[in-house]
Coordinates of C-alpha atoms in Angstrom, one line a residue:
S1 CA 15.7 -22.2 0.0
H2 CA 16.8 -25.8 -0.4
H3 CA 17.2 -26.1 3.4
L4 CA 13.7 -24.6 3.8
V5 CA 12.3 -27.3 1.6
V6 CA 14.2 -30.0 3.6
V7 CA 12.6 -28.6 6.8
S8 CA 9.2 -28.7 5.2
N9 CA 9.7 -32.2 4.0
A10 CA 10.9 -33.3 7.4
L11 CA 7.7 -31.9 8.9
H12 CA 5.7 -33.6 6.3
S13 CA 7.3 -37.0 6.9
S14 CA 6.8 -36.7 10.6
S15 CA 3.3 -35.2 10.5
T16 CA 1.8 -38.4 11.7
G17 CA 4.0 -38.4 14.7
F18 CA 2.9 -34.8 15.4
R19 CA -0.7 -35.8 15.4
C20 CA -0.3 -39.1 17.3
R21 CA 2.3 -38.4 19.9
P22 CA 0.7 -37.5 23.2
R23 CA 1.7 -34.5 25.1
P24 CA 4.2 -35.2 27.8
S25 CA 2.7 -34.9 31.3
P26 CA 4.2 -32.4 33.7
P27 CA 6.6 -33.9 36.3
T28 CA 4.9 -35.5 39.3
T29 CA 5.4 -33.7 42.6
T30 CA 5.0 -35.0 46.1
T31 CA 2.9 -32.2 47.4
T32 CA 0.2 -29.9 46.1
T33 CA 2.3 -26.9 47.2
A34 CA 5.3 -28.0 45.1
T35 CA 3.0 -28.4 42.1
A36 CA 1.6 -24.9 42.5
T37 CA 5.1 -23.5 43.0
S38 CA 6.4 -25.3 39.9
T39 CA 3.5 -24.0 37.9
A40 CA 4.0 -20.5 39.0
G41 CA 7.7 -20.7 38.3
Q42 CA 6.9 -22.0 34.8
R43 CA 4.7 -19.0 34.2
S44 CA 7.4 -16.5 35.2
L45 CA 10.6 -18.3 34.0
G46 CA 11.5 -20.6 31.2
A47 CA 13.4 -23.9 31.4
S48 CA 16.7 -22.1 31.4
G49 CA 15.8 -19.6 34.1
E50 CA 15.2 -16.7 31.6
P51 CA 12.0 -14.6 31.6
R52 CA 9.3 -16.1 29.4
R53 CA 8.3 -14.3 26.2
P54 CA 5.3 -11.9 26.2
E55 CA 1.9 -13.4 25.7
C56 CA 1.6 -11.9 22.2
E57 CA 4.7 -13.7 21.1
E58 CA 3.5 -16.9 22.7
A59 CA 0.2 -16.5 20.8
R60 CA 2.1 -16.3 17.6
M61 CA 4.2 -19.3 18.4
S62 CA 1.4 -21.9 18.7
G63 CA 0.2 -25.0 16.8
A64 CA -2.3 -22.9 15.0
A65 CA 0.4 -20.5 13.7
L66 CA 2.5 -23.4 12.6
C67 CA -0.5 -25.1 11.0
A68 CA -1.3 -21.8 9.2
A69 CA 2.3 -21.4 8.0
L70 CA 2.5 -25.0 6.7
T71 CA -0.9 -24.6 5.0
E72 CA 0.2 -21.4 3.3
L73 CA 3.3 -23.2 2.0
G74 CA 1.1 -25.9 0.4
F75 CA 2.1 -28.6 2.9
D76 CA -0.2 -31.6 2.2
G77 CA -0.2 -35.1 3.6
E78 CA -2.5 -38.1 3.8
D79 CA -4.5 -36.5 6.6
P80 CA -5.3 -32.8 7.1
L81 CA -3.1 -30.9 9.6
D82 CA -4.4 -30.6 13.1
A83 CA -3.4 -27.5 15.1
D84 CA -3.9 -29.2 18.4
A85 CA -1.6 -32.0 17.4
L86 CA 1.1 -29.5 16.6
E87 CA 1.1 -27.9 20.1
W88 CA 3.5 -30.2 21.8
P89 CA 6.8 -29.1 20.1
F90 CA 6.3 -25.7 21.6
Q91 CA 6.8 -27.1 25.1
Y92 CA 10.5 -27.5 24.4
E93 CA 12.7 -24.4 24.7
E94 CA 15.3 -25.8 22.4
A95 CA 12.8 -26.1 19.5
R96 CA 11.1 -22.7 20.0
P97 CA 13.7 -20.6 18.0
L98 CA 13.3 -22.9 14.9
L99 CA 9.5 -23.0 15.3
A100 CA 9.4 -19.2 15.7
W101 CA 11.5 -18.7 12.6
I102 CA 9.3 -21.1 10.6
C103 CA 6.1 -19.4 11.7
S104 CA 7.4 -15.8 11.0
C105 CA 9.7 -16.2 8.0
L106 CA 8.6 -19.1 5.8
R107 CA 6.4 -17.9 2.9
P108 CA 5.7 -19.3 -0.5
S109 CA 7.9 -16.6 -2.0
N110 CA 11.1 -17.9 -0.2
V111 CA 10.4 -21.7 -0.4
L112 CA 11.2 -23.8 -3.4
S113 CA 8.2 -25.3 -5.2
P114 CA 8.3 -29.0 -6.2
S115 CA 9.1 -28.1 -9.8
H116 CA 12.0 -25.9 -8.7
L117 CA 13.3 -28.6 -6.4
S118 CA 13.2 -31.2 -9.2
Q119 CA 15.1 -28.8 -11.5
Y120 CA 17.7 -28.3 -8.7
E121 CA 18.1 -32.0 -8.2
Q122 CA 18.5 -32.5 -12.0
L123 CA 21.2 -29.9 -12.1
V124 CA 23.0 -31.7 -9.2
E125 CA 22.7 -35.0 -11.0
E126 CA 24.0 -33.6 -14.2
G127 CA 26.9 -31.9 -12.4
R128 CA 26.0 -28.5 -13.8
L129 CA 25.7 -26.8 -10.4
L130 CA 28.5 -24.4 -9.7
E131 CA 30.3 -24.7 -6.4
G132 CA 33.4 -23.3 -4.8
E133 CA 35.9 -21.6 -7.1
D134 CA 33.7 -22.2 -10.1
L135 CA 30.9 -20.2 -8.4
D136 CA 33.4 -17.4 -7.4
S137 CA 34.7 -17.3 -10.9
A138 CA 31.1 -17.0 -12.3
F139 CA 30.4 -14.1 -9.9
D140 CA 33.7 -12.4 -10.9
S141 CA 32.7 -12.6 -14.5
I142 CA 29.7 -10.5 -13.8
S143 CA 30.7 -6.9 -13.5
A144 CA 28.1 -6.1 -10.9
F145 CA 29.6 -8.7 -8.5
S146 CA 33.3 -8.3 -9.5
S147 CA 35.9 -6.9 -7.1
K148 CA 38.3 -6.0 -9.8
K149 CA 39.0 -2.3 -10.2
D150 CA 38.7 -2.3 -14.0
N151 CA 35.3 -3.9 -13.8
Q152 CA 34.2 -1.5 -11.2
E153 CA 35.3 1.4 -13.4
A154 CA 33.4 -0.1 -16.2
V155 CA 30.3 -0.3 -14.1
F156 CA 30.7 3.3 -13.0
E157 CA 31.1 4.4 -16.6
A158 CA 28.1 2.4 -17.7
E159 CA 26.1 4.0 -14.9
E160 CA 27.2 7.5 -16.0
T161 CA 26.4 6.6 -19.6
I162 CA 22.9 5.5 -18.5
L163 CA 22.5 8.8 -16.7
D164 CA 23.5 10.7 -19.8
I165 CA 21.2 8.7 -21.9
R166 CA 18.3 9.4 -19.5
E167 CA 19.1 13.1 -19.6
A168 CA 19.2 13.1 -23.3
K169 CA 16.0 11.2 -23.4
L170 CA 14.3 13.8 -21.3
A171 CA 15.7 16.6 -23.5
Y172 CA 14.4 14.8 -26.6
R173 CA 11.0 14.3 -25.1
A174 CA 10.9 18.1 -24.3
E175 CA 11.9 18.9 -27.8
V176 CA 9.3 16.5 -29.2
F177 CA 6.7 18.1 -27.1
E178 CA 7.6 21.6 -28.3
L179 CA 7.6 20.4 -31.9
Q180 CA 4.2 18.8 -31.4
R181 CA 2.9 22.2 -30.1
Q182 CA 4.4 24.0 -33.1
L183 CA 2.9 21.4 -35.4
A184 CA -0.5 21.9 -33.8
R185 CA -0.3 25.7 -34.1
Q186 CA 0.8 25.5 -37.8
Q187 CA -2.0 22.9 -38.5
A188 CA -4.5 25.4 -37.0
Q189 CA -3.1 28.2 -39.2
F190 CA -3.2 25.9 -42.3
D191 CA -6.9 25.0 -41.6
M192 CA -7.7 28.7 -41.3
L193 CA -5.9 29.6 -44.5
A194 CA -7.6 26.6 -46.2
G195 CA -11.0 27.9 -45.2
Q196 CA -10.1 31.4 -46.5
A197 CA -8.8 29.9 -49.8
S198 CA -12.0 27.9 -50.1
S199 CA -14.2 31.0 -49.7
L200 CA -12.0 32.9 -52.2
I201 CA -12.3 30.1 -54.7
Q202 CA -16.1 30.0 -54.3
G203 CA -16.2 33.8 -54.8
R204 CA -14.1 33.6 -57.9
R205 CA -16.4 30.9 -59.3
A206 CA -19.4 33.1 -58.6
R207 CA -17.7 36.0 -60.4
V208 CA -16.8 33.9 -63.3
S209 CA -20.4 32.7 -63.5
A210 CA -21.6 36.3 -63.4
M211 CA -19.2 37.3 -66.1
S212 CA -20.3 34.4 -68.3
A213 CA -23.9 35.5 -67.8
V214 CA -23.1 39.1 -68.7
S215 CA -21.1 38.0 -71.7
V216 CA -24.0 36.0 -72.9
Q217 CA -26.2 39.1 -72.5
L218 CA -23.7 41.3 -74.4
I219 CA -23.6 38.8 -77.3
S220 CA -27.4 38.7 -77.5
L221 CA -27.7 42.5 -77.3
D222 CA -25.0 42.9 -79.9
E223 CA -26.9 40.6 -82.2
I224 CA -30.1 42.4 -81.6
L225 CA -28.5 45.8 -82.2
S226 CA -26.8 44.6 -85.4
S227 CA -30.1 43.2 -86.8
R228 CA -31.9 46.5 -85.9
N229 CA -29.1 48.5 -87.5
L230 CA -29.5 46.5 -90.7
E231 CA -33.2 47.0 -90.7
F232 CA -32.8 50.7 -90.0
L233 CA -30.3 51.1 -92.8
E234 CA -32.6 49.3 -95.2
E235 CA -35.5 51.6 -94.3
L236 CA -33.3 54.7 -94.7
L237 CA -32.1 53.6 -98.1
L238 CA -35.6 52.9 -99.3
Q239 CA -36.9 56.3 -98.2
P240 CA -36.1 59.4 -100.4
K241 CA -34.1 61.5 -98.0
N242 CA -31.0 63.6 -98.1
W243 CA -27.7 61.8 -97.3
H244 CA -26.8 64.2 -94.5
I245 CA -30.0 63.2 -92.7
I246 CA -29.2 59.6 -93.1
I247 CA -25.7 60.0 -91.8
Q248 CA -27.0 62.0 -88.8
E249 CA -29.4 59.2 -87.9
M250 CA -26.7 56.6 -88.3
R251 CA -24.5 58.5 -85.9
T252 CA -27.4 58.6 -83.4
V253 CA -27.9 54.9 -83.6
Y254 CA -24.2 54.0 -83.3
T255 CA -23.8 56.4 -80.4
W256 CA -26.6 54.6 -78.6
H257 CA -25.0 51.3 -79.4
I258 CA -21.6 52.4 -78.1
Q259 CA -23.1 53.9 -74.9
T260 CA -24.9 50.6 -74.3
S261 CA -21.7 48.6 -74.8
I262 CA -19.8 50.9 -72.5
R263 CA -22.4 50.5 -69.7
M264 CA -22.2 46.7 -70.0
L265 CA -18.4 46.7 -69.9
L266 CA -18.5 48.9 -66.9
G267 CA -20.9 46.4 -65.2
I268 CA -18.5 43.5 -66.0
W269 CA -15.7 45.5 -64.5
L270 CA -17.7 46.2 -61.3
V271 CA -18.5 42.5 -61.0
Q272 CA -14.9 41.5 -61.3
R273 CA -13.9 44.1 -58.6
S274 CA -16.5 42.6 -56.2

């Protein structure tokens, strides 16, 4: 990447020359026939006698392609780049491989930015850039680049451990998914039982309320019957009758009282059963 920046800087420093240098004129011939023959030969063969590149490759290797590549790289100078002024280097066969490589390979992703270049130069000035044996030692200290057998075995074991961890992770995920399904199912059952319990509690409260109302009615009826019994006894005692008649009438009253109480208790029992 450092060499790519050097090439770009070299092009930047000589950009004025690219724009100002005139194109070299073709060699002068003595006759028109020789000129035509030379031109036809240049169309079919290169300077070294080899066949020329196809027209599509020639179209890619042009001043416009070089200008586009330099513009994409952020090449900037005092004056804007001129595609026509960059056409003349392509007339030299020796320069074409380098120019083709620049046009096809150089991208912002594989060229150092000015900030990266300044950091690199700072590392060089501080003597912190590893070279030679120091660089080899640094690579050997990293297990992924080491050629030692122990380190390679450690790498393989680490990879196997990673595979085991991934398999265990997948198994745990499946288990978690199953537990979540069970939890959702149990939550649905709990919600259903909670609804049933709520309805049962409401029914129980209704029965308790009904029992309370019936109990109040029983108490009031008991009080009414007791007061009537007392009045009836007083009337019987005041009237001149035989005692066996009084006892018979008292039996009749108490029998009615007992039957009424039994019917009310039976009603309470039916309410509780419902």
